[in-house]
Short mmCIF file of C-alpha atoms in Angstrom, two decimals:
data_model
loop_
_atom_site.label_atom_id
_atom_site.label_comp_id
_atom_site.label_asym_id
_atom_site.label_seq_id
_atom_site.Cartn_x
_atom_site.Cartn_y
_atom_site.Cartn_z
CA UNK I 1 63.11 127.89 90.50
CA UNK I 2 63.43 125.54 93.47
CA UNK I 3 65.81 123.25 91.58
CA UNK I 4 68.07 126.24 90.86
CA UNK I 5 68.25 127.04 94.58
CA UNK I 6 68.99 123.39 95.38
CA UNK I 7 71.71 123.31 92.69
CA UNK I 8 73.26 126.48 94.06
CA UNK I 9 73.26 125.10 97.60
CA UNK I 10 74.78 121.80 96.46
CA UNK I 11 77.44 123.63 94.47
CA UNK I 12 78.27 125.80 97.48
CA UNK I 13 78.49 122.75 99.73
CA UNK I 14 80.68 120.91 97.23
CA UNK I 15 82.96 123.91 96.95
CA UNK I 16 83.17 124.19 100.73
CA UNK I 17 84.01 120.49 101.07
CA UNK I 18 86.61 120.77 98.31
CA UNK I 19 88.18 123.83 99.96
CA UNK I 20 88.22 121.98 103.29
CA UNK I 21 89.87 118.94 101.73
CA UNK I 22 92.46 121.10 99.96
CA UNK I 23 93.27 122.91 103.20
CA UNK I 24 93.46 119.60 105.09
CA UNK I 25 95.69 118.11 102.38
CA UNK I 26 97.86 121.22 102.46
CA UNK I 27 98.23 120.86 106.23
CA UNK I 28 99.18 117.19 105.81
CA UNK I 29 101.78 118.09 103.15
CA UNK I 30 103.28 120.76 105.43
CA UNK I 31 103.25 118.35 108.36
CA UNK I 32 104.85 115.62 106.23
CA UNK I 33 107.54 118.05 105.04
CA UNK I 34 108.26 119.13 108.63
CA UNK I 35 108.47 115.53 109.85
CA UNK I 36 110.72 114.57 106.93
CA UNK I 37 113.02 117.57 107.50
CA UNK I 38 113.23 116.84 111.22
CA UNK I 39 114.05 113.18 110.64
CA UNK I 40 116.71 114.03 108.05
CA UNK I 41 118.24 116.54 110.47
CA UNK I 42 118.44 113.79 113.10
CA UNK I 43 120.11 111.40 110.65
CA UNK I 44 122.62 114.02 109.42
CA UNK I 45 123.57 114.85 113.01
CA UNK I 46 124.27 111.17 113.74
CA UNK I 47 121.13 110.56 115.76
CA UNK I 48 118.29 108.16 115.17
CA UNK I 49 115.22 109.65 113.45
CA UNK I 50 111.99 110.15 115.32
CA UNK I 51 110.20 106.98 116.42
CA UNK I 52 108.65 105.34 113.40
CA UNK I 53 104.95 105.83 112.85
CA UNK I 54 102.89 102.89 114.10
CA UNK I 55 100.49 103.14 111.17
CA UNK I 56 102.55 101.82 108.25
CA UNK I 57 99.58 102.20 105.88
CA UNK I 58 100.05 105.97 105.71
CA UNK I 59 102.65 107.64 103.52
CA UNK I 60 104.54 108.99 106.55
CA UNK I 61 104.37 105.59 108.20
CA UNK I 62 106.07 103.96 105.19
CA UNK I 63 108.65 106.73 104.80
CA UNK I 64 109.52 106.90 108.53
CA UNK I 65 110.10 103.15 108.65
CA UNK I 66 112.50 103.31 105.67
CA UNK I 67 114.31 106.32 107.17
CA UNK I 68 114.75 104.43 110.45
CA UNK I 69 116.15 101.40 108.62
CA UNK I 70 118.44 103.57 106.47
CA UNK I 71 119.70 105.32 109.61
CA UNK I 72 120.65 101.99 111.17
CA UNK I 73 122.43 100.88 107.98
CA UNK I 74 124.44 104.11 107.88
CA UNK I 75 125.30 103.85 111.58
CA UNK I 76 126.50 100.29 111.07
CA UNK I 77 128.59 101.36 108.08
CA UNK I 78 130.07 104.24 110.09
CA UNK I 79 131.01 101.81 112.87
CA UNK I 80 132.62 99.46 110.35
CA UNK I 81 134.65 102.36 108.93
CA UNK I 82 135.78 103.35 112.45
CA UNK I 83 136.75 99.74 113.22
CA UNK I 84 138.65 99.37 109.93
CA UNK I 85 140.45 102.66 110.59
CA UNK I 86 141.53 101.48 114.04
CA UNK I 87 142.73 98.16 112.61
CA UNK I 88 144.69 100.02 109.91
CA UNK I 89 146.27 102.29 112.54
CA UNK I 90 147.24 99.24 114.59
CA UNK I 91 148.66 97.53 111.50
CA UNK I 92 150.77 100.58 110.61
CA UNK I 93 151.94 100.83 114.22
CA UNK I 94 152.95 97.14 114.25
CA UNK I 95 154.77 97.43 110.93
CA UNK I 96 156.61 100.53 112.15
CA UNK I 97 157.60 98.75 115.37
CA UNK I 98 158.77 95.60 113.57
CA UNK I 99 160.88 97.46 110.99
CA UNK I 100 162.37 99.97 113.41
CA UNK I 101 165.05 97.70 114.92
CA UNK I 102 166.47 96.13 111.73
CA UNK I 103 166.46 99.48 109.92
CA UNK I 104 168.25 101.16 112.85
CA UNK I 105 170.83 98.37 112.97
CA UNK I 106 171.44 98.65 109.23
CA UNK I 107 171.98 102.42 109.53
CA UNK I 108 174.44 101.97 112.41
CA UNK I 109 176.42 99.37 110.47
CA UNK I 110 176.54 101.58 107.38
CA UNK I 111 177.81 104.53 109.43
CA UNK I 112 180.53 102.36 111.00
CA UNK I 113 181.55 100.95 107.61
CA UNK I 114 181.91 104.49 106.27
CA UNK I 115 184.56 104.96 108.95
CA UNK I 116 186.79 102.29 107.32
CA UNK I 117 187.02 99.75 110.17
CA UNK I 118 189.47 96.84 110.14
CA UNK I 119 188.77 93.90 107.75
CA UNK I 120 187.69 91.75 110.72
CA UNK I 121 185.18 94.36 111.88
CA UNK I 122 183.98 94.88 108.32
CA UNK I 123 183.12 91.17 108.03
CA UNK I 124 181.34 91.32 111.38
CA UNK I 125 179.20 94.30 110.39
CA UNK I 126 178.45 92.82 106.97
CA UNK I 127 177.16 89.67 108.71
CA UNK I 128 174.96 91.82 110.95
CA UNK I 129 173.62 93.68 107.92
CA UNK I 130 172.88 90.40 106.16
CA UNK I 131 170.95 89.15 109.20
CA UNK I 132 168.93 92.36 109.51
CA UNK I 133 168.20 92.39 105.77
CA UNK I 134 166.90 88.82 106.07
CA UNK I 135 164.64 89.91 108.94
CA UNK I 136 163.23 92.72 106.80
CA UNK I 137 162.70 90.36 103.86
CA UNK I 138 160.94 87.86 106.15
CA UNK I 139 158.73 90.62 107.53
CA UNK I 140 157.80 91.94 104.07
CA UNK I 141 157.06 88.47 102.71
CA UNK I 142 154.76 87.68 105.63
CA UNK I 143 153.05 91.07 105.37
CA UNK I 144 152.36 90.38 101.70
CA UNK I 145 150.96 86.93 102.50
CA UNK I 146 148.76 88.37 105.24
CA UNK I 147 147.52 91.15 102.97
CA UNK I 148 146.73 88.72 100.16
CA UNK I 149 144.83 86.45 102.54
CA UNK I 150 142.77 89.26 104.05
CA UNK I 151 141.88 90.82 100.70
CA UNK I 152 140.91 87.49 99.15
CA UNK I 153 143.73 87.57 96.60
CA UNK I 154 144.92 84.12 97.66
CA UNK I 155 142.81 81.47 96.02
CA UNK I 156 142.86 78.10 97.71
CA UNK I 157 142.94 75.37 95.09
CA UNK I 158 142.17 72.11 96.86
CA UNK I 159 142.95 68.86 95.09
CA UNK I 160 142.98 65.32 96.35
CA UNK I 161 146.71 64.81 96.76
CA UNK I 162 149.27 62.99 98.88
CA UNK I 163 149.46 64.46 102.39
CA UNK I 164 152.88 62.99 103.16
CA UNK I 165 154.35 65.00 100.28
CA UNK I 166 152.84 68.20 101.67
CA UNK I 167 154.17 67.48 105.17
CA UNK I 168 157.56 66.66 103.67
CA UNK I 169 157.78 70.15 102.13
CA UNK I 170 157.02 71.76 105.47
CA UNK I 171 159.47 69.57 107.42
CA UNK I 172 162.31 70.09 104.93
CA UNK I 173 161.94 73.84 105.40
CA UNK I 174 162.39 73.61 109.18
CA UNK I 175 165.28 71.11 109.20
CA UNK I 176 168.10 73.74 109.18
CA UNK I 177 166.68 75.53 112.25
CA UNK I 178 166.06 72.21 114.02
CA UNK I 179 169.61 70.98 113.33
CA UNK I 180 171.11 74.23 114.65
CA UNK I 181 169.34 73.63 118.00
CA UNK I 182 169.87 69.85 117.87
CA UNK I 183 166.11 69.31 117.94
CA UNK I 184 164.94 65.89 116.76
CA UNK I 185 162.10 65.76 114.25
CA UNK I 186 159.79 62.72 114.14
CA UNK I 187 157.17 62.23 111.40
CA UNK I 188 154.52 59.49 111.38
CA UNK I 189 152.30 59.51 108.31
CA UNK I 190 150.81 56.79 106.13
CA UNK I 191 152.44 57.40 102.72
CA UNK I 192 149.19 56.44 101.00
CA UNK I 193 146.95 59.07 102.65
CA UNK I 194 145.17 61.26 100.10
CA UNK I 195 143.48 64.42 101.37
CA UNK I 196 141.57 67.19 99.59
CA UNK I 197 143.79 70.21 100.25
CA UNK I 198 145.94 72.91 98.73
CA UNK I 199 149.44 71.46 98.95
CA UNK I 200 151.34 74.75 98.74
CA UNK I 201 149.38 76.69 101.35
CA UNK I 202 148.82 73.73 103.69
CA UNK I 203 152.59 73.20 103.71
CA UNK I 204 152.93 76.89 104.61
CA UNK I 205 150.52 76.47 107.56
CA UNK I 206 152.31 73.32 108.81
CA UNK I 207 155.70 75.02 108.46
CA UNK I 208 154.53 78.01 110.52
CA UNK I 209 153.47 75.72 113.37
CA UNK I 210 156.70 73.72 113.13
CA UNK I 211 158.68 76.97 113.16
CA UNK I 212 156.83 78.02 116.30
CA UNK I 213 157.59 74.67 117.95
CA UNK I 214 161.30 74.71 117.09
CA UNK I 215 161.63 78.36 118.15
CA UNK I 216 160.26 77.76 121.66
CA UNK I 217 161.78 74.33 122.25
CA UNK I 218 165.07 74.22 124.13
CA UNK I 219 168.24 72.79 122.62
CA UNK I 220 168.13 68.99 122.41
CA UNK I 221 164.32 68.82 122.48
CA UNK I 222 161.92 67.06 120.10
CA UNK I 223 159.07 67.83 117.73
CA UNK I 224 156.62 65.16 116.53
CA UNK I 225 154.32 65.26 113.51
CA UNK I 226 151.64 62.57 113.63
CA UNK I 227 148.85 62.06 111.08
CA UNK I 228 145.65 60.27 112.11
CA UNK I 229 142.65 59.46 109.91
CA UNK I 230 139.35 60.10 111.68
CA UNK I 231 135.75 59.61 110.57
CA UNK I 232 135.25 63.12 109.16
CA UNK I 233 138.68 64.76 109.41
CA UNK I 234 142.30 63.89 108.82
CA UNK I 235 144.25 65.21 111.80
CA UNK I 236 147.84 66.47 111.68
CA UNK I 237 149.14 66.73 115.26
CA UNK I 238 152.33 68.76 115.81
CA UNK I 239 153.71 68.30 119.33
CA UNK I 240 156.83 69.79 120.89
CA UNK I 241 158.74 69.71 124.18
CA UNK I 242 158.86 73.50 124.41
CA UNK I 243 157.90 75.97 127.09
CA UNK I 244 154.16 75.45 126.63
CA UNK I 245 151.33 77.99 126.46
CA UNK I 246 149.07 79.07 129.31
CA UNK I 247 145.42 78.05 128.66
CA UNK I 248 144.28 81.69 128.98
CA UNK I 249 146.41 82.55 125.93
CA UNK I 250 145.22 79.78 123.62
CA UNK I 251 142.87 82.10 121.72
CA UNK I 252 145.24 85.08 121.68
CA UNK I 253 148.15 83.27 120.01
CA UNK I 254 146.19 83.08 116.75
CA UNK I 255 145.62 86.84 116.57
CA UNK I 256 147.64 89.06 114.28
CA UNK I 257 150.99 90.27 115.71
CA UNK I 258 150.41 88.62 119.09
CA UNK I 259 153.54 87.61 120.97
CA UNK I 260 153.68 86.35 124.52
CA UNK I 261 155.25 88.89 126.89
CA UNK I 262 158.11 86.61 127.96
CA UNK I 263 159.33 85.80 124.42
CA UNK I 264 160.04 89.27 123.03
CA UNK I 265 163.76 88.47 123.00
CA UNK I 266 163.06 85.72 120.44
CA UNK I 267 162.97 86.48 116.73
CA UNK I 268 159.51 86.67 115.15
CA UNK I 269 156.70 89.08 114.39
CA UNK I 270 153.61 87.19 115.58
CA UNK I 271 152.08 86.40 112.18
CA UNK I 272 152.88 82.69 111.69
CA UNK I 273 150.06 81.15 113.72
CA UNK I 274 147.60 83.76 112.45
CA UNK I 275 148.43 82.83 108.84
CA UNK I 276 148.25 79.11 109.64
CA UNK I 277 144.74 79.41 111.04
CA UNK I 278 143.53 81.56 108.13
CA UNK I 279 144.92 79.10 105.56
CA UNK I 280 143.32 76.07 107.22
CA UNK I 281 139.96 77.78 107.74
CA UNK I 282 139.89 78.75 104.05
CA UNK I 283 139.90 74.99 103.41
CA UNK I 284 136.96 74.48 105.82
CA UNK I 285 139.28 72.97 108.41
CA UNK I 286 140.29 74.16 111.86
CA UNK I 287 143.23 74.27 114.29
CA UNK I 288 143.16 73.36 117.98
CA UNK I 289 145.87 73.89 120.58
CA UNK I 290 146.40 71.78 123.70
CA UNK I 291 149.06 73.05 126.05
CA UNK I 292 150.06 74.03 129.56
CA UNK I 293 152.99 76.11 130.75
CA UNK I 294 156.17 74.05 131.00
CA UNK I 295 154.62 70.98 129.35
CA UNK I 296 155.10 71.64 125.64
CA UNK I 297 152.36 72.31 123.11
CA UNK I 298 150.33 70.31 120.64
CA UNK I 299 148.64 71.91 117.63
CA UNK I 300 146.04 69.82 115.79
CA UNK I 301 145.24 70.68 112.19
CA UNK I 302 142.01 69.06 111.04
CA UNK I 303 141.26 68.84 107.32
CA UNK I 304 138.03 67.44 105.89
CA UNK I 305 138.39 63.99 104.38
CA UNK I 306 137.39 63.72 100.74
#
């Protein structure tokens, strides 16, 4: 009879313990659900979740840590989206600004031509239209190049090839502009130099720097291209006798659409140097600028030696 009493007592105690554990577990589940809901509400409202639990061995400790990390990832992604949106807005604004003048000039010329002006005036307005159309074409071509570079569509194909040939392509492209301003071009390059580079796009980068030099060099000035072989790099120095660049602007001139305040009357859209730097950096090289106001400028393109 005693054993039956003991068994009954043990059963009652076991049941009581089990009920206690179930109630305690139920409380923990409710507490976990409340904590999870509160943290998710914080995340959805753009705030950080509650401070992560110090005890990462518990279920809530593990979950809270992951929620905190996820919140930071989402916040970073949101910031990236905001930054990209601002950059896109700036890009659209720049494109609109750059196309506004040539498009307006074309419309004016078309309106005048509809009025049947004299043959002499017709030729004059047709020349203006041709110039403005060329500006638009130049703008579109450079926008396409910039877009292809930034989206990774341009694939740099570096081969060990003759550097003088690449420089020759760039120089031949700038000769007409240089001749119009009576600017002398000087090139010093060992015809035997072989460098690992993409000939097409490196020529584009060199041309853009030459174009910049010719544009801001006064009539009768000079531009030098000098190639020097160094221990690790092959250096292409492009020096001009132009207006020079203030040291404080050396970093800015390589940014997209940047133009110095005092040169807005000159043709250009502020993409050339930006493209040049991107092209060279895609080949694991770099560009330096050394210049002072009124003392010309020297751009140094450094390409890794093979």
